[in-house]
């Protein structure tokens, strides 16, 4: 007997799906969008780095929920006029603020393909997950981790650092802590990092339930590297008063000045003290691809876990954070959780366990691995390593320019790809923060600021593969020009 189709369903035509009525029309729009996107990247130098958002543009985005369909051409026009011109600017070679990668055109194409595939990488048996496993294997090899390591894509290093704290927590307290909570013993656990570590680490301690007080921030030396002996001493003092050290977080490239902690010494300390050794390698870990930088990262290969971003020095379009854990079983112990609706099989679509959802808090997740796979294959690690090395050479050029200019003051030696300097002036903190805003608003460049030893510095992080000598010279010229305007008597 054939079941009769309910009236309401049979009344619905194909027009009720979200597919276009006319695929050729969609195709024409698609080709134009792709052509425009490629043109934008190819001609990026003709654009200002960043544009302030006019009030009327911002106000357009206060419109109410669209109840009726709009024409795709019209939506795209709105995007082209009101969204694309007011993006962050990190595709532009003049962008040097914070630590932003420039992306790449091949990665953009992969992102488009991933959108069409619409794969859910939480689990199940399909090739996109094999691509993510291949990236894990490549990352393991690039970082010198042993077989058996596991990895997973996440939004960014903030999330990867938080997950590392979770893995270390289960490793210290045992798996039943996931059931009973961290409890009284958890209240005794303490972690160690440097005062130069990224703020997401203290946030991770908060979110993991330990509280930020359980994070000991150890002083750094003149090069902003953690004082390992001071950390050893703090661990001893903490043990003496009954606390239980469980985790050390080293930095491979600090956010302020690009310092690399003595990872080998931290690793040895962790082995002696039986502590989990995690490395925040947000951008620095991929320095392993550069033959000249890799020796400075010695010790990274012996970490228990590393957080890194392919979207920074790896130039993969946002977002592509990654967590690598040396002992894959510990990684699983922290996140795998049975659920009847996620039953695993040995064949069929539910095969292929463990799944990525066993390695992170996420169940549904997109295909971040594809743009990373395309990027790594299209350029190869040698070229990526050379590009990374070049950003460091460019930082040295900027440092030389700053040192040669009496009106500028170098605030810290350029150790990697970051240069911190400022315009000499009375009330220099205020003047320099205004100079940075002036430059951003001018569209010439986009540096950001930080504070070093209580003094505000202009911070140029050269991460973008498109940045060239001329962009740095333009930055120096702009600092001098706006500086002279803001502090004419200096
Ligand atoms: C050293 C360091 N750690 C962590 C982060 C946070 O990474 P994400 O922005 O990908 O979460 C950054 C970001 O710049 C960083 O430089």
Tab-separated table of C-alpha atoms in Angstrom, residues 68-457:
chain	number	residue	atom	x	y	z
A	68	UNK	CA	10.451	38.413	2.567
A	69	UNK	CA	13.051	37.244	0.015
A	70	UNK	CA	15.451	39.726	-1.550
A	71	UNK	CA	17.112	39.606	-4.908
A	72	UNK	CA	20.592	38.030	-4.743
A	73	UNK	CA	22.066	40.725	-6.973
A	74	UNK	CA	20.770	43.365	-4.569
A	75	UNK	CA	22.121	41.505	-1.521
A	76	UNK	CA	25.496	41.240	-3.201
A	77	UNK	CA	25.445	44.945	-4.035
A	78	UNK	CA	24.846	45.683	-0.328
A	79	UNK	CA	27.726	43.377	0.593
A	80	UNK	CA	30.039	45.053	-1.939
A	81	UNK	CA	29.130	48.559	-0.839
A	82	UNK	CA	28.634	48.230	2.867
A	83	UNK	CA	30.467	45.162	4.161
A	84	UNK	CA	33.536	44.355	2.073
A	85	UNK	CA	35.058	47.866	2.131
A	86	UNK	CA	34.841	47.987	5.921
A	87	UNK	CA	36.510	44.669	6.781
A	88	UNK	CA	39.461	44.406	9.199
A	89	UNK	CA	42.055	45.030	6.507
A	90	UNK	CA	44.345	42.112	7.303
A	91	UNK	CA	44.442	40.999	3.668
A	92	UNK	CA	46.321	44.246	2.980
A	93	UNK	CA	50.138	44.212	3.221
A	94	UNK	CA	50.015	47.372	5.335
A	95	UNK	CA	48.168	45.564	8.120
A	96	UNK	CA	50.546	45.020	11.044
A	97	UNK	CA	48.200	45.192	14.007
A	98	UNK	CA	47.814	42.460	16.611
A	99	UNK	CA	48.803	39.085	15.045
A	100	UNK	CA	46.703	38.664	11.908
A	101	UNK	CA	47.461	36.420	8.963
A	102	UNK	CA	46.827	37.720	5.450
A	103	UNK	CA	45.008	34.645	4.124
A	104	UNK	CA	45.639	33.459	0.575
A	105	UNK	CA	43.648	33.129	-2.625
A	106	UNK	CA	43.974	29.342	-2.818
A	107	UNK	CA	42.644	29.045	0.726
A	108	UNK	CA	39.737	31.259	-0.269
A	109	UNK	CA	38.830	28.884	-3.107
A	110	UNK	CA	39.030	25.927	-0.736
A	111	UNK	CA	36.703	27.745	1.665
A	112	UNK	CA	34.206	28.126	-1.169
A	113	UNK	CA	34.444	24.417	-1.996
A	114	UNK	CA	33.999	23.536	1.675
A	115	UNK	CA	30.844	25.668	1.712
A	116	UNK	CA	29.448	23.687	-1.196
A	117	UNK	CA	30.321	20.348	0.374
A	118	UNK	CA	28.725	21.440	3.644
A	119	UNK	CA	30.385	18.555	5.470
A	120	UNK	CA	29.928	18.170	9.213
A	121	UNK	CA	33.270	17.145	10.672
A	122	UNK	CA	31.975	16.216	14.103
A	123	UNK	CA	32.162	12.571	13.102
A	124	UNK	CA	31.053	9.710	10.839
A	125	UNK	CA	32.976	8.019	8.053
A	126	UNK	CA	33.708	10.395	5.198
A	127	UNK	CA	36.747	11.699	3.396
A	128	UNK	CA	36.739	15.238	4.872
A	129	UNK	CA	37.618	13.652	8.231
A	130	UNK	CA	40.508	11.825	6.579
A	131	UNK	CA	41.732	15.213	5.340
A	132	UNK	CA	41.687	16.505	8.932
A	133	UNK	CA	43.543	13.366	10.032
A	134	UNK	CA	46.117	14.001	7.338
A	135	UNK	CA	46.633	17.547	8.610
A	136	UNK	CA	47.062	16.117	12.101
A	137	UNK	CA	49.695	13.768	10.773
A	138	UNK	CA	51.441	16.587	8.902
A	139	UNK	CA	51.344	18.856	11.951
A	140	UNK	CA	52.693	16.041	14.110
A	141	UNK	CA	55.593	15.617	11.668
A	142	UNK	CA	56.246	19.347	11.285
A	143	UNK	CA	56.423	19.790	15.059
A	144	UNK	CA	58.450	16.616	15.654
A	145	UNK	CA	55.796	14.807	17.725
A	146	UNK	CA	55.788	10.993	17.934
A	147	UNK	CA	53.223	8.668	16.305
A	148	UNK	CA	50.153	8.336	18.500
A	149	UNK	CA	49.737	12.090	18.855
A	150	UNK	CA	46.307	13.418	18.072
A	151	UNK	CA	45.028	16.740	16.888
A	152	UNK	CA	41.901	18.662	16.107
A	153	UNK	CA	40.935	21.921	14.428
A	154	UNK	CA	39.308	24.567	16.604
A	155	UNK	CA	38.495	28.251	16.170
A	156	UNK	CA	41.840	29.572	17.384
A	157	UNK	CA	44.603	29.303	19.925
A	158	UNK	CA	42.443	30.771	22.696
A	159	UNK	CA	40.221	27.700	22.402
A	160	UNK	CA	43.169	25.345	21.899
A	161	UNK	CA	44.861	26.677	25.050
A	162	UNK	CA	41.636	26.221	27.019
A	163	UNK	CA	41.336	22.661	25.736
A	164	UNK	CA	44.941	21.960	26.733
A	165	UNK	CA	44.116	23.089	30.273
A	166	UNK	CA	41.151	20.692	30.231
A	167	UNK	CA	43.332	17.808	29.018
A	168	UNK	CA	45.949	18.573	31.685
A	169	UNK	CA	43.174	18.755	34.302
A	170	UNK	CA	41.904	15.259	33.492
A	171	UNK	CA	45.450	14.005	33.304
A	172	UNK	CA	46.154	15.348	36.814
A	173	UNK	CA	42.871	14.441	38.514
A	174	UNK	CA	41.930	11.273	36.651
A	175	UNK	CA	38.995	10.722	34.342
A	176	UNK	CA	36.427	10.537	37.116
A	177	UNK	CA	37.000	14.272	37.685
A	178	UNK	CA	34.817	14.693	34.624
A	179	UNK	CA	31.967	13.190	36.579
A	180	UNK	CA	32.518	14.547	40.068
A	181	UNK	CA	34.020	17.908	39.071
A	182	UNK	CA	37.382	19.234	40.131
A	183	UNK	CA	36.392	19.163	43.821
A	184	UNK	CA	38.719	19.812	46.740
A	185	UNK	CA	41.790	18.352	45.078
A	186	UNK	CA	41.205	20.549	42.042
A	187	UNK	CA	41.297	23.603	44.285
A	188	UNK	CA	44.929	22.765	45.047
A	189	UNK	CA	46.086	22.545	41.430
A	190	UNK	CA	48.336	25.343	40.222
A	191	UNK	CA	49.650	26.230	36.772
A	192	UNK	CA	52.686	28.268	35.720
A	193	UNK	CA	53.361	30.610	32.852
A	194	UNK	CA	55.167	33.900	32.290
A	195	UNK	CA	53.995	37.452	32.788
A	196	UNK	CA	54.356	37.823	29.011
A	197	UNK	CA	51.916	34.994	28.232
A	198	UNK	CA	48.762	35.753	26.263
A	199	UNK	CA	45.682	36.715	28.277
A	200	UNK	CA	43.717	33.740	26.966
A	201	UNK	CA	45.763	31.508	29.286
A	202	UNK	CA	44.496	33.156	32.419
A	203	UNK	CA	41.007	33.113	30.885
A	204	UNK	CA	41.441	29.375	30.298
A	205	UNK	CA	42.269	28.858	33.981
A	206	UNK	CA	39.120	30.769	34.854
A	207	UNK	CA	36.934	28.800	32.408
A	208	UNK	CA	38.413	25.470	33.482
A	209	UNK	CA	37.180	26.152	37.003
A	210	UNK	CA	40.534	26.754	38.689
A	211	UNK	CA	40.287	30.531	38.810
A	212	UNK	CA	42.959	32.920	37.647
A	213	UNK	CA	44.632	32.938	41.086
A	214	UNK	CA	45.694	29.340	40.420
A	215	UNK	CA	47.869	30.618	37.578
A	216	UNK	CA	51.305	31.719	38.735
A	217	UNK	CA	52.759	34.292	36.370
A	218	UNK	CA	56.525	34.159	36.578
A	219	UNK	CA	58.776	37.109	35.787
A	220	UNK	CA	60.557	37.345	32.445
A	221	UNK	CA	64.144	38.304	31.696
A	222	UNK	CA	65.206	41.272	29.579
A	223	UNK	CA	64.347	39.334	26.418
A	224	UNK	CA	60.842	38.630	27.752
A	225	UNK	CA	61.609	34.922	28.218
A	226	UNK	CA	60.314	33.278	31.344
A	227	UNK	CA	62.771	32.938	34.225
A	228	UNK	CA	62.865	29.146	34.491
A	229	UNK	CA	64.751	29.133	37.799
A	230	UNK	CA	62.164	31.454	39.308
A	231	UNK	CA	59.450	29.107	38.053
A	232	UNK	CA	61.243	26.153	39.665
A	233	UNK	CA	61.438	28.088	42.921
A	234	UNK	CA	57.730	29.011	42.795
A	235	UNK	CA	56.825	25.367	42.208
A	236	UNK	CA	58.909	24.387	45.247
A	237	UNK	CA	57.267	27.066	47.407
A	238	UNK	CA	53.805	26.003	46.266
A	239	UNK	CA	54.467	22.344	47.013
A	240	UNK	CA	55.699	23.334	50.471
A	241	UNK	CA	52.350	24.926	51.316
A	242	UNK	CA	50.430	21.891	50.076
A	243	UNK	CA	49.484	23.047	46.582
A	244	UNK	CA	49.700	20.666	43.626
A	245	UNK	CA	51.483	22.072	40.572
A	246	UNK	CA	50.120	20.334	37.469
A	247	UNK	CA	50.779	22.445	34.383
A	248	UNK	CA	53.404	24.668	32.780
A	249	UNK	CA	52.568	26.797	29.743
A	250	UNK	CA	55.480	28.045	27.679
A	251	UNK	CA	55.246	30.628	24.905
A	252	UNK	CA	56.654	30.092	21.429
A	253	UNK	CA	56.372	33.701	20.316
A	254	UNK	CA	54.893	36.044	22.911
A	255	UNK	CA	52.169	38.322	21.719
A	256	UNK	CA	53.959	41.550	22.701
A	257	UNK	CA	57.478	41.116	21.372
A	258	UNK	CA	57.748	37.621	19.888
A	259	UNK	CA	59.910	36.119	22.630
A	260	UNK	CA	60.396	32.362	22.650
A	261	UNK	CA	60.717	30.813	26.099
A	262	UNK	CA	63.522	28.338	26.702
A	263	UNK	CA	61.273	25.435	25.773
A	264	UNK	CA	63.956	22.798	26.334
A	265	UNK	CA	64.523	24.039	29.898
A	266	UNK	CA	60.781	24.162	30.568
A	267	UNK	CA	60.410	20.668	29.194
A	268	UNK	CA	63.191	19.387	31.472
A	269	UNK	CA	61.576	21.126	34.450
A	270	UNK	CA	58.239	19.497	33.645
A	271	UNK	CA	59.821	16.067	33.394
A	272	UNK	CA	61.567	16.524	36.763
A	273	UNK	CA	58.433	17.822	38.435
A	274	UNK	CA	56.017	15.529	36.561
A	275	UNK	CA	53.975	18.398	35.174
A	276	UNK	CA	52.006	18.705	31.941
A	277	UNK	CA	53.987	20.845	29.491
A	278	UNK	CA	51.848	22.875	27.117
A	279	UNK	CA	53.197	25.346	24.560
A	280	UNK	CA	51.224	28.321	23.284
A	281	UNK	CA	52.596	28.368	19.759
A	282	UNK	CA	49.785	30.512	18.344
A	283	UNK	CA	51.964	31.871	15.581
A	284	UNK	CA	55.485	30.831	16.597
A	285	UNK	CA	55.027	27.056	16.350
A	286	UNK	CA	54.972	27.233	12.550
A	287	UNK	CA	58.449	28.776	12.809
A	288	UNK	CA	59.417	25.076	12.729
A	289	UNK	CA	59.029	25.357	8.947
A	290	UNK	CA	61.966	27.760	8.780
A	291	UNK	CA	65.401	26.109	9.034
A	292	UNK	CA	66.825	29.211	10.722
A	293	UNK	CA	64.011	29.563	13.295
A	294	UNK	CA	63.480	25.881	14.117
A	295	UNK	CA	66.571	25.583	16.393
A	296	UNK	CA	65.183	28.425	18.530
A	297	UNK	CA	62.081	26.306	19.136
A	298	UNK	CA	64.077	23.340	20.474
A	299	UNK	CA	62.029	21.652	23.179
A	300	UNK	CA	58.713	22.215	21.400
A	301	UNK	CA	58.902	18.640	20.145
A	302	UNK	CA	58.877	17.334	23.717
A	303	UNK	CA	55.750	19.216	24.823
A	304	UNK	CA	52.668	17.317	25.962
A	305	UNK	CA	50.494	19.616	23.869
A	306	UNK	CA	50.850	22.562	21.502
A	307	UNK	CA	48.264	25.148	20.460
A	308	UNK	CA	48.769	26.899	17.129
A	309	UNK	CA	46.957	28.833	14.444
A	310	UNK	CA	47.218	28.068	10.758
A	311	UNK	CA	45.446	31.401	10.241
A	312	UNK	CA	48.440	33.404	11.475
A	313	UNK	CA	51.878	32.603	9.984
A	314	UNK	CA	50.301	29.745	8.025
A	315	UNK	CA	48.202	32.305	6.039
A	316	UNK	CA	45.173	30.013	5.951
A	317	UNK	CA	41.973	32.106	5.875
A	318	UNK	CA	40.256	32.517	9.250
A	319	UNK	CA	39.657	30.485	11.255
A	320	UNK	CA	42.024	27.551	11.591
A	321	UNK	CA	43.253	27.014	15.150
A	322	UNK	CA	44.697	23.643	16.097
A	323	UNK	CA	45.488	21.604	19.194
A	324	UNK	CA	48.082	18.838	19.022
A	325	UNK	CA	48.353	16.413	21.965
A	326	UNK	CA	51.329	14.097	22.323
A	327	UNK	CA	49.422	11.194	23.874
A	328	UNK	CA	46.265	10.702	21.834
A	329	UNK	CA	44.687	8.622	24.599
A	330	UNK	CA	44.911	11.518	27.074
A	331	UNK	CA	43.276	13.738	24.489
A	332	UNK	CA	40.390	11.282	24.164
A	333	UNK	CA	40.156	10.871	27.941
A	334	UNK	CA	39.405	14.576	28.269
A	335	UNK	CA	36.621	14.855	25.695
A	336	UNK	CA	35.147	11.530	24.563
A	337	UNK	CA	31.664	10.988	25.991
A	338	UNK	CA	29.231	8.198	25.054
A	339	UNK	CA	25.838	9.096	23.601
A	340	UNK	CA	23.276	6.649	22.217
A	341	UNK	CA	22.580	8.844	19.231
A	342	UNK	CA	26.299	8.872	18.357
A	343	UNK	CA	26.677	5.079	18.399
A	344	UNK	CA	29.734	3.842	16.502
A	345	UNK	CA	29.758	0.979	14.022
A	346	UNK	CA	32.495	-0.916	12.244
A	347	UNK	CA	31.008	-0.234	8.810
A	348	UNK	CA	28.505	2.169	7.298
A	349	UNK	CA	28.410	5.904	7.891
A	350	UNK	CA	28.809	5.565	11.666
A	351	UNK	CA	32.199	3.822	11.319
A	352	UNK	CA	35.626	5.442	11.724
A	353	UNK	CA	35.686	6.000	15.487
A	354	UNK	CA	37.209	7.888	17.229
A	355	UNK	CA	35.629	10.957	15.717
A	356	UNK	CA	36.732	14.592	16.057
A	357	UNK	CA	33.851	15.169	18.496
A	358	UNK	CA	35.785	12.846	20.854
A	359	UNK	CA	38.668	15.333	20.826
A	360	UNK	CA	36.972	18.667	21.522
A	361	UNK	CA	33.821	20.179	23.012
A	362	UNK	CA	32.334	20.635	19.518
A	363	UNK	CA	29.977	18.202	17.854
A	364	UNK	CA	28.982	19.989	14.668
A	365	UNK	CA	32.007	21.522	13.029
A	366	UNK	CA	33.000	22.753	9.573
A	367	UNK	CA	35.731	21.708	7.186
A	368	UNK	CA	38.603	23.949	8.380
A	369	UNK	CA	41.005	21.229	7.301
A	370	UNK	CA	40.257	21.769	3.593
A	371	UNK	CA	41.614	25.321	3.313
A	372	UNK	CA	44.634	24.211	5.352
A	373	UNK	CA	45.156	21.167	3.112
A	374	UNK	CA	44.915	23.272	-0.045
A	375	UNK	CA	47.298	25.883	1.390
A	376	UNK	CA	49.916	23.373	2.522
A	377	UNK	CA	49.765	21.512	-0.792
A	378	UNK	CA	49.675	24.602	-3.022
A	379	UNK	CA	52.744	26.224	-1.472
A	380	UNK	CA	54.603	23.420	0.303
A	381	UNK	CA	56.241	23.795	3.684
A	382	UNK	CA	59.559	25.022	2.233
A	383	UNK	CA	57.948	28.060	0.665
A	384	UNK	CA	55.850	28.719	3.762
A	385	UNK	CA	58.997	28.470	5.894
A	386	UNK	CA	60.812	30.925	3.608
A	387	UNK	CA	57.869	33.327	3.818
A	388	UNK	CA	57.924	33.111	7.625
A	389	UNK	CA	61.647	33.795	7.622
A	390	UNK	CA	61.092	36.789	5.355
A	391	UNK	CA	58.626	38.385	7.795
A	392	UNK	CA	61.400	38.211	10.411
A	393	UNK	CA	63.901	39.798	7.989
A	394	UNK	CA	61.367	42.568	7.356
A	395	UNK	CA	61.066	43.120	11.112
A	396	UNK	CA	64.843	43.560	11.241
A	397	UNK	CA	64.584	46.135	8.435
A	398	UNK	CA	61.993	48.066	10.429
A	399	UNK	CA	64.148	47.820	13.553
A	400	UNK	CA	67.100	49.240	11.585
A	401	UNK	CA	64.961	52.113	10.324
A	402	UNK	CA	63.792	52.891	13.876
A	403	UNK	CA	67.335	52.787	15.274
A	404	UNK	CA	68.539	55.128	12.547
A	405	UNK	CA	65.867	57.739	13.251
A	406	UNK	CA	66.560	59.956	16.298
A	407	UNK	CA	62.875	60.882	16.628
A	408	UNK	CA	61.997	57.220	17.204
A	409	UNK	CA	62.771	54.964	20.139
A	410	UNK	CA	63.041	51.165	19.906
A	411	UNK	CA	61.104	49.681	22.843
A	412	UNK	CA	62.371	46.090	22.592
A	413	UNK	CA	64.777	44.245	20.306
A	414	UNK	CA	63.013	42.537	17.393
A	415	UNK	CA	63.371	38.850	18.211
A	416	UNK	CA	61.053	37.469	15.595
A	417	UNK	CA	58.556	39.342	13.408
A	418	UNK	CA	57.362	42.012	15.876
A	419	UNK	CA	58.812	45.494	16.338
A	420	UNK	CA	57.808	47.752	19.225
A	421	UNK	CA	58.842	51.395	19.028
A	422	UNK	CA	57.515	54.859	19.592
A	423	UNK	CA	57.773	58.508	18.680
A	424	UNK	CA	59.808	60.434	21.220
A	425	UNK	CA	57.647	63.085	22.829
A	426	UNK	CA	56.503	64.461	26.121
A	427	UNK	CA	53.331	62.688	27.138
A	428	UNK	CA	54.535	59.941	24.796
A	429	UNK	CA	51.831	57.421	25.784
A	430	UNK	CA	49.031	59.716	24.675
A	431	UNK	CA	50.838	60.983	21.600
A	432	UNK	CA	51.718	57.496	20.392
A	433	UNK	CA	48.242	56.092	20.904
A	434	UNK	CA	46.932	59.010	18.834
A	435	UNK	CA	49.578	58.457	16.172
A	436	UNK	CA	48.439	54.837	15.839
A	437	UNK	CA	44.793	55.851	15.458
A	438	UNK	CA	45.765	58.574	12.969
A	439	UNK	CA	47.664	56.044	10.864
A	440	UNK	CA	44.833	53.523	10.990
A	441	UNK	CA	42.339	56.205	9.923
A	442	UNK	CA	44.631	57.394	7.138
A	443	UNK	CA	44.516	53.935	5.547
A	444	UNK	CA	48.322	53.936	5.092
A	445	UNK	CA	49.011	51.142	7.564
A	446	UNK	CA	47.403	49.440	10.537
A	447	UNK	CA	49.774	48.985	13.489
A	448	UNK	CA	48.382	48.432	16.988
A	449	UNK	CA	49.699	49.289	20.448
A	450	UNK	CA	50.910	47.473	23.519
A	451	UNK	CA	52.436	48.466	26.834
A	452	UNK	CA	56.010	47.472	27.655
A	453	UNK	CA	57.447	48.216	31.100
A	454	UNK	CA	54.556	50.595	31.674
A	455	UNK	CA	55.183	52.529	28.459
A	456	UNK	CA	52.853	52.551	25.487
A	457	UNK	CA	54.509	51.287	22.314
